[in-house]
mmCIF file of C-alpha atoms in Angstrom:
data_model
loop_
_atom_site.group_PDB
_atom_site.id
_atom_site.type_symbol
_atom_site.label_atom_id
_atom_site.label_comp_id
_atom_site.label_asym_id
_atom_site.label_seq_id
_atom_site.Cartn_x
_atom_site.Cartn_y
_atom_site.Cartn_z
ATOM 1 C CA CYS R 1 -0.089 -0.166 -0.412
ATOM 2 C CA TYR R 2 1.062 3.458 -0.603
ATOM 3 C CA VAL R 3 -0.143 6.700 0.604
ATOM 4 C CA GLY R 4 -3.585 7.845 -1.273
ATOM 5 C CA GLN R 5 -4.343 4.144 -3.013
ATOM 6 C CA GLU R 6 -7.299 4.206 -2.035
ATOM 7 C CA PRO R 7 -8.696 6.995 -3.233
ATOM 8 C CA THR R 8 -7.044 7.088 -6.265
ATOM 9 C CA ALA R 9 -9.079 3.532 -6.712
ATOM 10 C CA ARG R 10 -12.194 4.879 -5.966
ATOM 11 C CA MET R 11 -12.083 7.707 -7.988
ATOM 12 C CA HIS R 12 -11.036 5.218 -11.008
ATOM 13 C CA TYR R 13 -14.169 2.748 -10.278
ATOM 14 C CA ARG R 14 -16.290 5.744 -8.970
ATOM 15 C CA ALA R 15 -18.488 4.998 -12.577
ATOM 16 C CA LEU R 16 -18.287 1.940 -12.946
ATOM 17 C CA LEU R 17 -22.043 0.489 -12.727
ATOM 18 C CA ARG R 18 -21.812 -3.674 -11.783
ATOM 19 C CA LYS R 19 -25.113 -3.795 -10.290
ATOM 20 C CA CYS R 20 -28.558 -2.260 -10.793
ATOM 21 C CA LEU R 21 -32.007 -2.612 -9.541
ATOM 22 C CA LEU R 22 -34.310 -3.584 -11.966
ATOM 23 C CA GLN R 23 -38.677 -3.580 -11.815
ATOM 24 C CA ILE R 24 -40.111 -7.043 -12.071
ATOM 25 C CA ARG R 25 -43.620 -8.655 -12.660
ATOM 26 C CA PRO R 26 -44.464 -12.199 -12.988
ATOM 27 C CA GLN R 27 -45.033 -13.875 -16.512
ATOM 28 C CA ASP R 28 -48.841 -14.595 -15.597
ATOM 29 C CA ALA R 29 -51.362 -12.062 -13.804
ATOM 30 C CA GLY R 30 -52.319 -13.256 -10.541
ATOM 31 C CA THR R 31 -48.922 -15.389 -9.888
ATOM 32 C CA ALA R 32 -47.557 -14.462 -6.595
ATOM 33 C CA LEU R 33 -43.420 -13.876 -6.705
ATOM 34 C CA PRO R 34 -41.429 -15.806 -4.459
ATOM 35 C CA ALA R 35 -39.930 -14.211 -0.793
ATOM 36 C CA ALA R 36 -36.820 -12.075 -0.595
ATOM 37 C CA GLY R 37 -33.789 -13.408 -1.398
ATOM 38 C CA THR R 38 -34.749 -15.502 -3.663
ATOM 39 C CA PRO R 39 -31.777 -15.510 -6.626
ATOM 40 C CA ILE R 40 -32.533 -15.288 -10.352
ATOM 41 C CA LEU R 41 -31.317 -17.404 -13.003
ATOM 42 C CA ALA R 42 -30.973 -16.876 -16.555
ATOM 43 C CA GLY R 43 -30.719 -20.491 -17.339
ATOM 44 C CA THR R 44 -28.249 -22.503 -14.928
ATOM 45 C CA GLN R 45 -26.345 -18.914 -14.107
ATOM 46 C CA GLU R 46 -27.720 -17.243 -11.204
ATOM 47 C CA ILE R 47 -27.131 -13.391 -11.933
ATOM 48 C CA GLY R 48 -29.170 -11.423 -8.945
ATOM 49 C CA GLU R 49 -31.536 -12.281 -6.676
ATOM 50 C CA LEU R 50 -35.436 -11.294 -5.400
ATOM 51 C CA ARG R 51 -34.716 -8.454 -3.110
ATOM 52 C CA GLY R 52 -38.692 -7.227 -2.141
ATOM 53 C CA HIS R 53 -42.169 -7.224 -3.558
ATOM 54 C CA CYS R 54 -45.312 -5.687 -3.164
ATOM 55 C CA GLY R 55 -48.467 -7.787 -4.860
ATOM 56 C CA ASP R 56 -47.412 -8.804 -8.432
ATOM 57 C CA GLN R 57 -44.274 -5.879 -8.751
ATOM 58 C CA GLY R 58 -40.729 -6.472 -7.469
ATOM 59 C CA LEU R 59 -37.614 -5.530 -7.328
ATOM 60 C CA ALA R 60 -34.634 -7.290 -8.303
ATOM 61 C CA GLN R 61 -31.177 -6.591 -7.464
ATOM 62 C CA CYS R 62 -29.326 -8.133 -10.493
ATOM 63 C CA ARG R 63 -25.436 -8.043 -12.014
ATOM 64 C CA LEU R 64 -25.879 -6.118 -14.730
ATOM 65 C CA ALA R 65 -23.314 -7.703 -17.976
ATOM 66 C CA GLU R 66 -24.246 -11.034 -16.932
ATOM 67 C CA TRP R 67 -28.178 -9.841 -16.931
ATOM 68 C CA GLN R 68 -27.603 -7.676 -20.523
ATOM 69 C CA GLN R 69 -25.593 -11.020 -21.940
ATOM 70 C CA ALA R 70 -28.547 -13.215 -20.823
ATOM 71 C CA ILE R 71 -31.319 -10.500 -22.730
ATOM 72 C CA ALA R 72 -28.886 -10.816 -25.946
ATOM 73 C CA ARG R 73 -28.819 -14.490 -26.316
ATOM 74 C CA GLY R 74 -32.731 -15.048 -25.501
ATOM 75 C CA ASP R 75 -32.295 -16.763 -22.311
ATOM 76 C CA PRO R 76 -35.562 -17.094 -19.814
ATOM 77 C CA LEU R 77 -35.101 -15.425 -16.394
ATOM 78 C CA TRP R 78 -36.474 -17.372 -13.606
ATOM 79 C CA CYS R 79 -36.873 -16.610 -9.973
ATOM 80 C CA GLY R 80 -38.241 -19.326 -7.566
#
């Protein structure tokens, strides 16, 4: 470590977005979302988790790069 290493690294990575919150809904109307903390899968790869929900609206925290790759490939996203 050297003096100033931490602030330098923080400034370098401050605009880097790795995770984001996404609004989600179940595919079928009337279907309940699973409990908070349930993993979200793209195929067999875990890309995030369900953070919470109210009724049929929920918030999921996902790793942005994996989410974009899954959408580009056309992989279905599963939760629960």
